[in-house]
PDB file of C-alpha atoms and ligand atoms in Angstrom:
ATOM      1  CA  MET A 119      -7.350  15.001 -10.319  1.00 82.00           C
ATOM      2  CA  ARG A 120      -5.944  12.159  -7.944  1.00 97.00           C
ATOM      3  CA  THR A 121      -3.359  13.556  -5.516  1.00 97.00           C
ATOM      4  CA  PRO A 122      -0.398  10.843  -5.713  1.00 98.00           C
ATOM      5  CA  ILE A 123       0.253   8.477  -2.379  1.00 98.00           C
ATOM      6  CA  LEU A 124       3.611   7.457  -1.861  1.00 98.00           C
ATOM      7  CA  ALA A 125       4.047   4.896   0.670  1.00 98.00           C
ATOM      8  CA  ALA A 126       7.249   3.367   2.497  1.00 98.00           C
ATOM      9  CA  ASN A 127       6.652  -0.207   3.729  1.00 98.00           C
ATOM     10  CA  TRP A 128       9.652  -1.038   6.099  1.00 98.00           C
ATOM     11  CA  LYS A 129       8.498  -4.460   6.597  1.00 98.00           C
ATOM     12  CA  MET A 130      10.437  -5.968   9.395  1.00 98.00           C
ATOM     13  CA  HIS A 131      13.154  -3.367   9.546  1.00 98.00           C
ATOM     14  CA  LYS A 132      14.317  -0.522  12.123  1.00 98.00           C
ATOM     15  CA  THR A 133      14.511  -0.420  15.781  1.00 98.00           C
ATOM     16  CA  VAL A 134      12.712   2.516  17.363  1.00 98.00           C
ATOM     17  CA  GLY A 135      15.910   4.454  17.253  1.00 98.00           C
ATOM     18  CA  GLU A 136      16.463   3.568  13.654  1.00 98.00           C
ATOM     19  CA  ALA A 137      12.913   4.444  12.939  1.00 98.00           C
ATOM     20  CA  VAL A 138      13.168   7.814  14.574  1.00 98.00           C
ATOM     21  CA  ALA A 139      16.693   8.821  12.871  1.00 98.00           C
ATOM     22  CA  PHE A 140      14.951   8.203   9.457  1.00 98.00           C
ATOM     23  CA  ALA A 141      11.951  10.592  10.299  1.00 98.00           C
ATOM     24  CA  LYS A 142      14.275  13.359  11.571  1.00 98.00           C
ATOM     25  CA  ALA A 143      16.143  12.916   8.376  1.00 98.00           C
ATOM     26  CA  PHE A 144      13.218  12.535   6.106  1.00 98.00           C
ATOM     27  CA  VAL A 145      10.929  15.274   7.364  1.00 98.00           C
ATOM     28  CA  PRO A 146      13.056  18.155   6.244  1.00 98.00           C
ATOM     29  CA  LEU A 147      13.792  16.733   2.721  1.00 98.00           C
ATOM     30  CA  VAL A 148      10.041  16.386   1.654  1.00 98.00           C
ATOM     31  CA  ALA A 149       8.838  19.398   3.796  1.00 97.00           C
ATOM     32  CA  GLY A 150       8.233  21.431   0.522  1.00 95.00           C
ATOM     33  CA  VAL A 151       6.034  18.925  -0.850  1.00 97.00           C
ATOM     34  CA  ALA A 152       2.536  19.712  -1.348  1.00 94.00           C
ATOM     35  CA  ASN A 153       0.960  17.769  -4.294  1.00 95.00           C
ATOM     36  CA  ALA A 154       1.781  14.277  -3.002  1.00 97.00           C
ATOM     37  CA  GLU A 155       0.552  12.470   0.076  1.00 98.00           C
ATOM     38  CA  ILE A 156       3.447  10.815   1.718  1.00 98.00           C
ATOM     39  CA  VAL A 157       3.134   7.946   4.229  1.00 98.00           C
ATOM     40  CA  VAL A 158       5.648   5.978   5.969  1.00 98.00           C
ATOM     41  CA  ALA A 159       4.328   2.308   7.675  1.00 99.00           C
ATOM     42  CA  PRO A 160       7.166   1.276  10.531  1.00 98.00           C
ATOM     43  CA  PRO A 161       6.751  -2.031  12.371  1.00 98.00           C
ATOM     44  CA  PHE A 162       4.456  -1.725  15.156  1.00 98.00           C
ATOM     45  CA  THR A 163       7.079  -1.238  17.843  1.00 98.00           C
ATOM     46  CA  ALA A 164       8.100   2.163  15.857  1.00 98.00           C
ATOM     47  CA  LEU A 165       4.658   3.430  15.531  1.00 98.00           C
ATOM     48  CA  ALA A 166       4.693   5.763  18.359  1.00 98.00           C
ATOM     49  CA  ALA A 167       7.801   6.978  18.241  1.00 98.00           C
ATOM     50  CA  VAL A 168       7.775   7.696  14.544  1.00 98.00           C
ATOM     51  CA  GLY A 169       4.249   9.249  14.927  1.00 98.00           C
ATOM     52  CA  ALA A 170       5.838  11.897  17.560  1.00 98.00           C
ATOM     53  CA  ALA A 171       8.607  12.440  15.258  1.00 98.00           C
ATOM     54  CA  LEU A 172       6.461  12.960  12.234  1.00 98.00           C
ATOM     55  CA  ALA A 173       4.016  15.464  14.273  1.00 97.00           C
ATOM     56  CA  GLY A 174       3.485  18.804  12.645  1.00 97.00           C
ATOM     57  CA  SER A 175       5.018  17.268   9.442  1.00 98.00           C
ATOM     58  CA  ASN A 176       3.477  16.464   5.998  1.00 98.00           C
ATOM     59  CA  VAL A 177       4.315  12.779   6.446  1.00 98.00           C
ATOM     60  CA  LYS A 178       1.386  10.565   7.970  1.00 98.00           C
ATOM     61  CA  LEU A 179       1.692   7.288   9.708  1.00 98.00           C
ATOM     62  CA  ALA A 180       0.474   3.860   8.758  1.00 99.00           C
ATOM     63  CA  ALA A 181       0.439   0.314   9.884  1.00 98.00           C
ATOM     64  CA  GLN A 182       1.624  -2.611   8.114  1.00 98.00           C
ATOM     65  CA  ASN A 183      -1.295  -4.833   9.228  1.00 98.00           C
ATOM     66  CA  ALA A 184      -4.192  -4.848  11.569  1.00 98.00           C
ATOM     67  CA  HIS A 185      -6.720  -7.296  13.244  1.00 98.00           C
ATOM     68  CA  PHE A 186     -10.520  -7.076  12.399  1.00 98.00           C
ATOM     69  CA  GLU A 187     -11.646  -6.818  15.987  1.00 98.00           C
ATOM     70  CA  LYS A 188     -11.633  -4.129  18.167  1.00 98.00           C
ATOM     71  CA  GLN A 189     -10.155  -6.146  21.144  1.00 98.00           C
ATOM     72  CA  GLY A 190     -10.090  -9.505  22.611  1.00 98.00           C
ATOM     73  CA  ALA A 191      -8.483 -12.821  23.108  1.00 98.00           C
ATOM     74  CA  PHE A 192      -6.129 -12.400  19.981  1.00 98.00           C
ATOM     75  CA  THR A 193      -2.509 -13.094  21.327  1.00 98.00           C
ATOM     76  CA  GLY A 194      -0.186 -11.092  19.150  1.00 97.00           C
ATOM     77  CA  GLU A 195      -2.695  -9.062  17.234  1.00 98.00           C
ATOM     78  CA  VAL A 196      -3.081  -5.122  17.257  1.00 98.00           C
ATOM     79  CA  SER A 197      -6.611  -3.683  16.692  1.00 98.00           C
ATOM     80  CA  PRO A 198      -7.731  -0.995  14.397  1.00 98.00           C
ATOM     81  CA  PRO A 199      -8.837   1.414  17.468  1.00 98.00           C
ATOM     82  CA  MET A 200      -5.072   0.959  18.781  1.00 98.00           C
ATOM     83  CA  LEU A 201      -3.797   2.028  15.642  1.00 98.00           C
ATOM     84  CA  ALA A 202      -6.217   5.194  15.458  1.00 98.00           C
ATOM     85  CA  ASP A 203      -5.101   5.716  18.947  1.00 98.00           C
ATOM     86  CA  LEU A 204      -1.400   6.000  17.761  1.00 98.00           C
ATOM     87  CA  GLY A 205      -2.470   8.450  15.110  1.00 98.00           C
ATOM     88  CA  CYS A 206      -2.461   5.959  12.004  1.00 98.00           C
ATOM     89  CA  ALA A 207      -4.025   7.451   8.844  1.00 98.00           C
ATOM     90  CA  TYR A 208      -3.299   4.301   6.964  1.00 98.00           C
ATOM     91  CA  ALA A 209      -3.003   0.754   7.101  1.00 98.00           C
ATOM     92  CA  ILE A 210      -1.539  -1.897   4.582  1.00 98.00           C
ATOM     93  CA  VAL A 211      -3.581  -4.911   4.281  1.00 98.00           C
ATOM     94  CA  GLY A 212      -3.464  -8.158   2.207  1.00 98.00           C
ATOM     95  CA  HIS A 213       0.400  -7.558   1.249  1.00 98.00           C
ATOM     96  CA  SER A 214       1.548 -10.590  -0.594  1.00 97.00           C
ATOM     97  CA  GLU A 215       3.925 -11.693   2.071  1.00 97.00           C
ATOM     98  CA  ARG A 216       0.897 -11.647   4.360  1.00 98.00           C
ATOM     99  CA  ARG A 217      -1.353 -13.778   1.797  1.00 97.00           C
ATOM    100  CA  ALA A 218       2.083 -16.155   0.761  1.00 96.00           C
ATOM    101  CA  LEU A 219       3.936 -16.622   3.975  1.00 97.00           C
ATOM    102  CA  PHE A 220       0.841 -16.172   6.976  1.00 97.00           C
ATOM    103  CA  GLY A 221      -1.882 -17.868   4.754  1.00 97.00           C
ATOM    104  CA  GLU A 222      -4.095 -14.604   4.484  1.00 98.00           C
ATOM    105  CA  PRO A 223      -7.133 -15.021   2.108  1.00 98.00           C
ATOM    106  CA  SER A 224      -8.944 -12.404   0.519  1.00 98.00           C
ATOM    107  CA  GLU A 225     -11.883 -12.956   2.842  1.00 98.00           C
ATOM    108  CA  LEU A 226      -9.776 -11.777   5.679  1.00 98.00           C
ATOM    109  CA  VAL A 227      -8.436  -8.747   4.257  1.00 98.00           C
ATOM    110  CA  ALA A 228     -11.978  -7.718   3.482  1.00 98.00           C
ATOM    111  CA  LYS A 229     -12.734  -7.838   7.170  1.00 98.00           C
ATOM    112  CA  LYS A 230      -9.805  -5.919   7.887  1.00 98.00           C
ATOM    113  CA  ALA A 231     -10.547  -3.180   5.364  1.00 98.00           C
ATOM    114  CA  ALA A 232     -13.978  -2.957   6.587  1.00 98.00           C
ATOM    115  CA  ALA A 233     -12.742  -2.864  10.480  1.00 98.00           C
ATOM    116  CA  LEU A 234      -9.922  -0.197   9.293  1.00 98.00           C
ATOM    117  CA  LEU A 235     -12.680   2.099   7.674  1.00 98.00           C
ATOM    118  CA  ALA A 236     -14.801   1.714  10.782  1.00 98.00           C
ATOM    119  CA  HIS A 237     -12.085   3.328  12.739  1.00 98.00           C
ATOM    120  CA  GLY A 238     -11.417   5.724  10.521  1.00 98.00           C
ATOM    121  CA  ILE A 239      -8.203   4.345   9.007  1.00 98.00           C
ATOM    122  CA  ARG A 240      -7.735   4.106   5.503  1.00 98.00           C
ATOM    123  CA  PRO A 241      -6.933   0.717   4.176  1.00 98.00           C
ATOM    124  CA  ILE A 242      -4.170   0.317   1.406  1.00 98.00           C
ATOM    125  CA  VAL A 243      -5.477  -3.098   0.082  1.00 98.00           C
ATOM    126  CA  CYS A 244      -2.592  -5.016  -1.827  1.00 98.00           C
ATOM    127  CA  VAL A 245      -3.078  -7.287  -5.090  1.00 98.00           C
ATOM    128  CA  GLY A 246      -0.885  -8.931  -7.317  1.00 98.00           C
ATOM    129  CA  GLU A 247      -0.166 -12.098  -9.377  1.00 98.00           C
ATOM    130  CA  THR A 248       2.557 -14.367  -9.141  1.00 97.00           C
ATOM    131  CA  LEU A 249       4.714 -15.175 -11.812  1.00 96.00           C
ATOM    132  CA  ASP A 250       3.827 -18.694 -12.361  1.00 96.00           C
ATOM    133  CA  GLU A 251      -0.020 -16.924 -12.696  1.00 97.00           C
ATOM    134  CA  ARG A 252       1.323 -14.451 -15.064  1.00 96.00           C
ATOM    135  CA  GLU A 253       2.954 -16.768 -17.328  1.00 95.00           C
ATOM    136  CA  ALA A 254      -0.096 -19.052 -17.338  1.00 97.00           C
ATOM    137  CA  GLY A 255      -1.990 -15.774 -18.781  1.00 97.00           C
ATOM    138  CA  ARG A 256      -4.147 -15.674 -15.311  1.00 98.00           C
ATOM    139  CA  THR A 257      -3.101 -12.069 -14.343  1.00 98.00           C
ATOM    140  CA  PHE A 258      -6.482 -10.637 -14.799  1.00 98.00           C
ATOM    141  CA  ALA A 259      -8.244 -13.470 -13.389  1.00 98.00           C
ATOM    142  CA  VAL A 260      -6.196 -13.344 -10.179  1.00 98.00           C
ATOM    143  CA  LEU A 261      -6.351  -9.541  -9.744  1.00 98.00           C
ATOM    144  CA  GLU A 262     -10.608  -9.923 -10.466  1.00 98.00           C
ATOM    145  CA  SER A 263     -10.844 -12.441  -7.721  1.00 98.00           C
ATOM    146  CA  GLN A 264      -8.553 -10.580  -5.059  1.00 98.00           C
ATOM    147  CA  LEU A 265     -10.366  -7.571  -5.685  1.00 98.00           C
ATOM    148  CA  ASP A 266     -13.923  -9.304  -5.226  1.00 98.00           C
ATOM    149  CA  GLY A 267     -12.851 -10.813  -2.368  1.00 98.00           C
ATOM    150  CA  SER A 268     -10.746  -8.267  -0.563  1.00 98.00           C
ATOM    151  CA  LEU A 269     -13.251  -5.489  -1.335  1.00 98.00           C
ATOM    152  CA  ALA A 270     -16.372  -7.223  -0.771  1.00 97.00           C
ATOM    153  CA  SER A 271     -17.023  -5.458   2.479  1.00 95.00           C
ATOM    154  CA  VAL A 272     -16.382  -1.899   1.413  1.00 96.00           C
ATOM    155  CA  ASP A 273     -19.030   0.463   1.379  1.00 92.00           C
ATOM    156  CA  GLY A 274     -19.538   2.460  -2.057  1.00 93.00           C
ATOM    157  CA  GLY A 275     -19.821   5.692  -0.193  1.00 95.00           C
ATOM    158  CA  ARG A 276     -16.283   5.168   1.199  1.00 96.00           C
ATOM    159  CA  ALA A 277     -14.671   3.694  -1.816  1.00 97.00           C
ATOM    160  CA  ALA A 278     -12.718   6.867  -2.530  1.00 97.00           C
ATOM    161  CA  GLU A 279     -10.983   6.468   0.897  1.00 98.00           C
ATOM    162  CA  VAL A 280      -9.385   3.007  -0.129  1.00 98.00           C
ATOM    163  CA  VAL A 281      -6.177   2.746  -1.768  1.00 98.00           C
ATOM    164  CA  ILE A 282      -5.506  -0.128  -3.859  1.00 98.00           C
ATOM    165  CA  ALA A 283      -1.646  -1.277  -4.273  1.00 98.00           C
ATOM    166  CA  TYR A 284      -0.983  -3.302  -7.554  1.00 98.00           C
ATOM    167  CA  GLU A 285       2.001  -5.293  -6.551  1.00 98.00           C
ATOM    168  CA  PRO A 286       3.080  -8.040  -8.939  1.00 98.00           C
ATOM    169  CA  VAL A 287       4.714 -10.740  -6.625  1.00 96.00           C
ATOM    170  CA  TRP A 288       7.464 -11.257  -9.152  1.00 96.00           C
ATOM    171  CA  ALA A 289       8.538  -7.665  -8.927  1.00 95.00           C
ATOM    172  CA  ILE A 290       8.513  -7.262  -5.023  1.00 93.00           C
ATOM    173  CA  GLY A 291      12.124  -7.599  -3.779  1.00 90.00           C
ATOM    174  CA  THR A 292      13.567  -8.794  -6.871  1.00 92.00           C
ATOM    175  CA  GLY A 293      15.027  -5.838  -8.377  1.00 88.00           C
ATOM    176  CA  ARG A 294      12.575  -6.798 -11.721  1.00 90.00           C
ATOM    177  CA  THR A 295      10.262  -3.801 -11.962  1.00 90.00           C
ATOM    178  CA  ALA A 296       7.353  -4.160 -14.036  1.00 91.00           C
ATOM    179  CA  THR A 297       7.665  -2.249 -17.292  1.00 96.00           C
ATOM    180  CA  PRO A 298       5.472   1.139 -17.167  1.00 97.00           C
ATOM    181  CA  GLU A 299       3.225  -0.658 -19.941  1.00 97.00           C
ATOM    182  CA  ILE A 300       2.913  -3.781 -17.861  1.00 97.00           C
ATOM    183  CA  ALA A 301       1.749  -1.927 -14.917  1.00 98.00           C
ATOM    184  CA  GLN A 302      -0.150   0.287 -16.722  1.00 98.00           C
ATOM    185  CA  GLU A 303      -2.306  -2.304 -18.230  1.00 98.00           C
ATOM    186  CA  ALA A 304      -2.926  -3.913 -14.884  1.00 98.00           C
ATOM    187  CA  HIS A 305      -3.816  -0.608 -13.393  1.00 98.00           C
ATOM    188  CA  ALA A 306      -6.280   0.067 -16.155  1.00 98.00           C
ATOM    189  CA  MET A 307      -7.915  -3.400 -15.661  1.00 98.00           C
ATOM    190  CA  ILE A 308      -7.821  -2.539 -11.813  1.00 98.00           C
ATOM    191  CA  ARG A 309      -9.769   0.557 -12.645  1.00 98.00           C
ATOM    192  CA  SER A 310     -12.172  -0.775 -14.686  1.00 98.00           C
ATOM    193  CA  TRP A 311     -13.110  -3.291 -12.220  1.00 98.00           C
ATOM    194  CA  LEU A 312     -13.255  -0.599  -9.671  1.00 98.00           C
ATOM    195  CA  GLY A 313     -15.708   1.322 -11.917  1.00 98.00           C
ATOM    196  CA  LYS A 314     -18.174  -1.625 -12.007  1.00 98.00           C
ATOM    197  CA  ARG A 315     -17.983  -2.129  -8.575  1.00 97.00           C
ATOM    198  CA  PHE A 316     -17.892   1.729  -7.253  1.00 97.00           C
ATOM    199  CA  GLY A 317     -19.345   3.430 -10.115  1.00 97.00           C
ATOM    200  CA  GLY A 318     -18.200   7.131 -10.292  1.00 95.00           C
ATOM    201  CA  ALA A 319     -15.683   6.959  -7.306  1.00 96.00           C
ATOM    202  CA  ALA A 320     -13.552   4.881  -9.168  1.00 97.00           C
ATOM    203  CA  ALA A 321     -11.961   7.860 -10.863  1.00 97.00           C
ATOM    204  CA  GLN A 322     -11.003   9.326  -7.406  1.00 97.00           C
ATOM    205  CA  MET A 323      -9.294   6.152  -6.192  1.00 98.00           C
ATOM    206  CA  ARG A 324      -5.590   5.914  -5.887  1.00 98.00           C
ATOM    207  CA  ILE A 325      -4.188   2.733  -7.354  1.00 98.00           C
ATOM    208  CA  GLN A 326      -0.157   2.412  -6.189  1.00 98.00           C
ATOM    209  CA  TYR A 327       2.256   0.217  -8.124  1.00 98.00           C
ATOM    210  CA  GLY A 328       4.580  -1.694  -5.932  1.00 98.00           C
ATOM    211  CA  GLY A 329       7.663  -3.866  -6.686  1.00 97.00           C
ATOM    212  CA  SER A 330      11.001  -2.622  -6.718  1.00 95.00           C
ATOM    213  CA  VAL A 331      10.404   0.933  -7.442  1.00 97.00           C
ATOM    214  CA  LYS A 332      13.649   2.939  -7.107  1.00 97.00           C
ATOM    215  CA  PRO A 333      14.219   6.605  -7.710  1.00 97.00           C
ATOM    216  CA  ASP A 334      15.542   5.960 -11.313  1.00 97.00           C
ATOM    217  CA  ASN A 335      12.092   4.304 -12.411  1.00 97.00           C
ATOM    218  CA  THR A 336       9.657   6.098 -10.453  1.00 97.00           C
ATOM    219  CA  ALA A 337       8.865   9.050 -12.919  1.00 97.00           C
ATOM    220  CA  GLN A 338       8.278   6.673 -15.860  1.00 97.00           C
ATOM    221  CA  LEU A 339       5.864   4.919 -13.804  1.00 98.00           C
ATOM    222  CA  MET A 340       4.351   7.586 -12.429  1.00 97.00           C
ATOM    223  CA  ALA A 341       3.633   8.837 -15.796  1.00 97.00           C
ATOM    224  CA  GLN A 342       0.974   6.149 -16.605  1.00 98.00           C
ATOM    225  CA  THR A 343      -2.548   7.172 -16.728  1.00 97.00           C
ATOM    226  CA  ASP A 344      -3.791   5.008 -13.930  1.00 98.00           C
ATOM    227  CA  ILE A 345      -0.511   5.072 -11.574  1.00 98.00           C
ATOM    228  CA  ASP A 346      -1.521   7.057  -8.665  1.00 98.00           C
ATOM    229  CA  GLY A 347       1.424   6.517  -6.424  1.00 98.00           C
ATOM    230  CA  ALA A 348       3.835   3.807  -5.109  1.00 98.00           C
ATOM    231  CA  LEU A 349       4.018   1.324  -2.447  1.00 98.00           C
ATOM    232  CA  VAL A 350       7.866   1.110  -1.644  1.00 98.00           C
ATOM    233  CA  GLY A 351       9.830  -1.652   0.232  1.00 98.00           C
ATOM    234  CA  GLY A 352      13.599  -1.724   0.115  1.00 97.00           C
ATOM    235  CA  ALA A 353      14.255   1.714  -1.710  1.00 98.00           C
ATOM    236  CA  SER A 354      12.195   3.306   1.232  1.00 98.00           C
ATOM    237  CA  LEU A 355      14.479   2.423   3.836  1.00 98.00           C
ATOM    238  CA  GLU A 356      16.941   5.163   3.525  1.00 98.00           C
ATOM    239  CA  ALA A 357      15.560   8.658   4.198  1.00 98.00           C
ATOM    240  CA  GLU A 358      17.795  10.093   0.992  1.00 98.00           C
ATOM    241  CA  SER A 359      16.200   7.422  -1.535  1.00 98.00           C
ATOM    242  CA  PHE A 360      12.424   7.580  -0.642  1.00 98.00           C
ATOM    243  CA  ALA A 361      12.552  11.451  -0.642  1.00 98.00           C
ATOM    244  CA  LYS A 362      13.803  10.935  -4.353  1.00 98.00           C
ATOM    245  CA  ILE A 363      10.917   8.907  -5.118  1.00 98.00           C
ATOM    246  CA  VAL A 364       8.573  11.523  -3.632  1.00 98.00           C
ATOM    247  CA  ALA A 365      10.408  14.183  -5.754  1.00 97.00           C
ATOM    248  CA  ALA A 366      10.217  12.041  -8.675  1.00 97.00           C
ATOM    249  CA  SER A 367       6.149  11.546  -7.957  1.00 95.00           C
ATOM    250  CA  ALA A 368       5.192  15.240  -6.978  1.00 84.00           C
TER     251      ALA A 368
HETATM  252  C1  PEP B  43       6.559  -4.312  -1.060  1.00 57.33           C
HETATM  253  O1  PEP B  43       6.694  -4.774  -0.232  1.00 57.33           O
HETATM  254  O2  PEP B  43       5.447  -3.642  -1.053  1.00 57.33           O
HETATM  255  C2  PEP B  43       7.471  -3.716  -2.239  1.00 57.33           C
HETATM  256  C3  PEP B  43       6.871  -3.210  -3.370  1.00 57.33           C
HETATM  257  O3  PEP B  43       8.940  -3.987  -1.727  1.00 57.33           O
HETATM  258  P1  PEP B  43       9.987  -3.712  -2.771  1.00 57.33           P
HETATM  259  O4  PEP B  43       9.832  -2.266  -3.201  1.00 57.33           O
HETATM  260  O5  PEP B  43      11.369  -3.978  -2.073  1.00 57.33           O
HETATM  261  O6  PEP B  43      10.087  -4.582  -3.917  1.00 57.33           O
END
């Protein structure tokens, strides 16, 4: 039985004050939820303050990115030990915005995922096809190539700690959610790939769906066999909205 995992990706939104106000409003709304893992990924600037506001709650802290080195001359970057020091339990890597806007290839995502695991942080590894790739019938080939590359350095013994987020690029921030059937088809393909790569651990690995998840479409998505949670952007920016998504999944 896989525990559903719901993660809020705030992207480049919220000042420290706004982020803490969210945490204070959100924690009581989900305090009774025991059968789902709840994660919030604020921008780097708000990690410390949100971490403090979440202390003692059932909501975990995540980063939206990480460098793969421990320290060094990498201006503007933040390392896994720095994130561990702030109490991050998870970090998102390979988000389509980082792949498309910042040119991050899967080989770099793989280095980040391995470095995070080495420092006790669980990576949420994002994969997903563009609309052109889907329309050209290349969805599975694209997913396979992203999985091959991004998980290349994950040791089989640690596989169950890795979360995969299937996020079709055409559904992110567009209001156009994948139908539950389309999402399930991709999730089943991903689980089968995980089975070939990691064997029995694939049955324990969580695969989140991401792309215009909202309170009113969550339950249908979560009812699919291979959908184990959601990575939520826009609808996670308000405490009540994200709490409804958690409630619909737990
Ligand atoms: C995301 O950025 O990971 C995402 C899924 O965004 P949205 O929910 O806004 O589509």
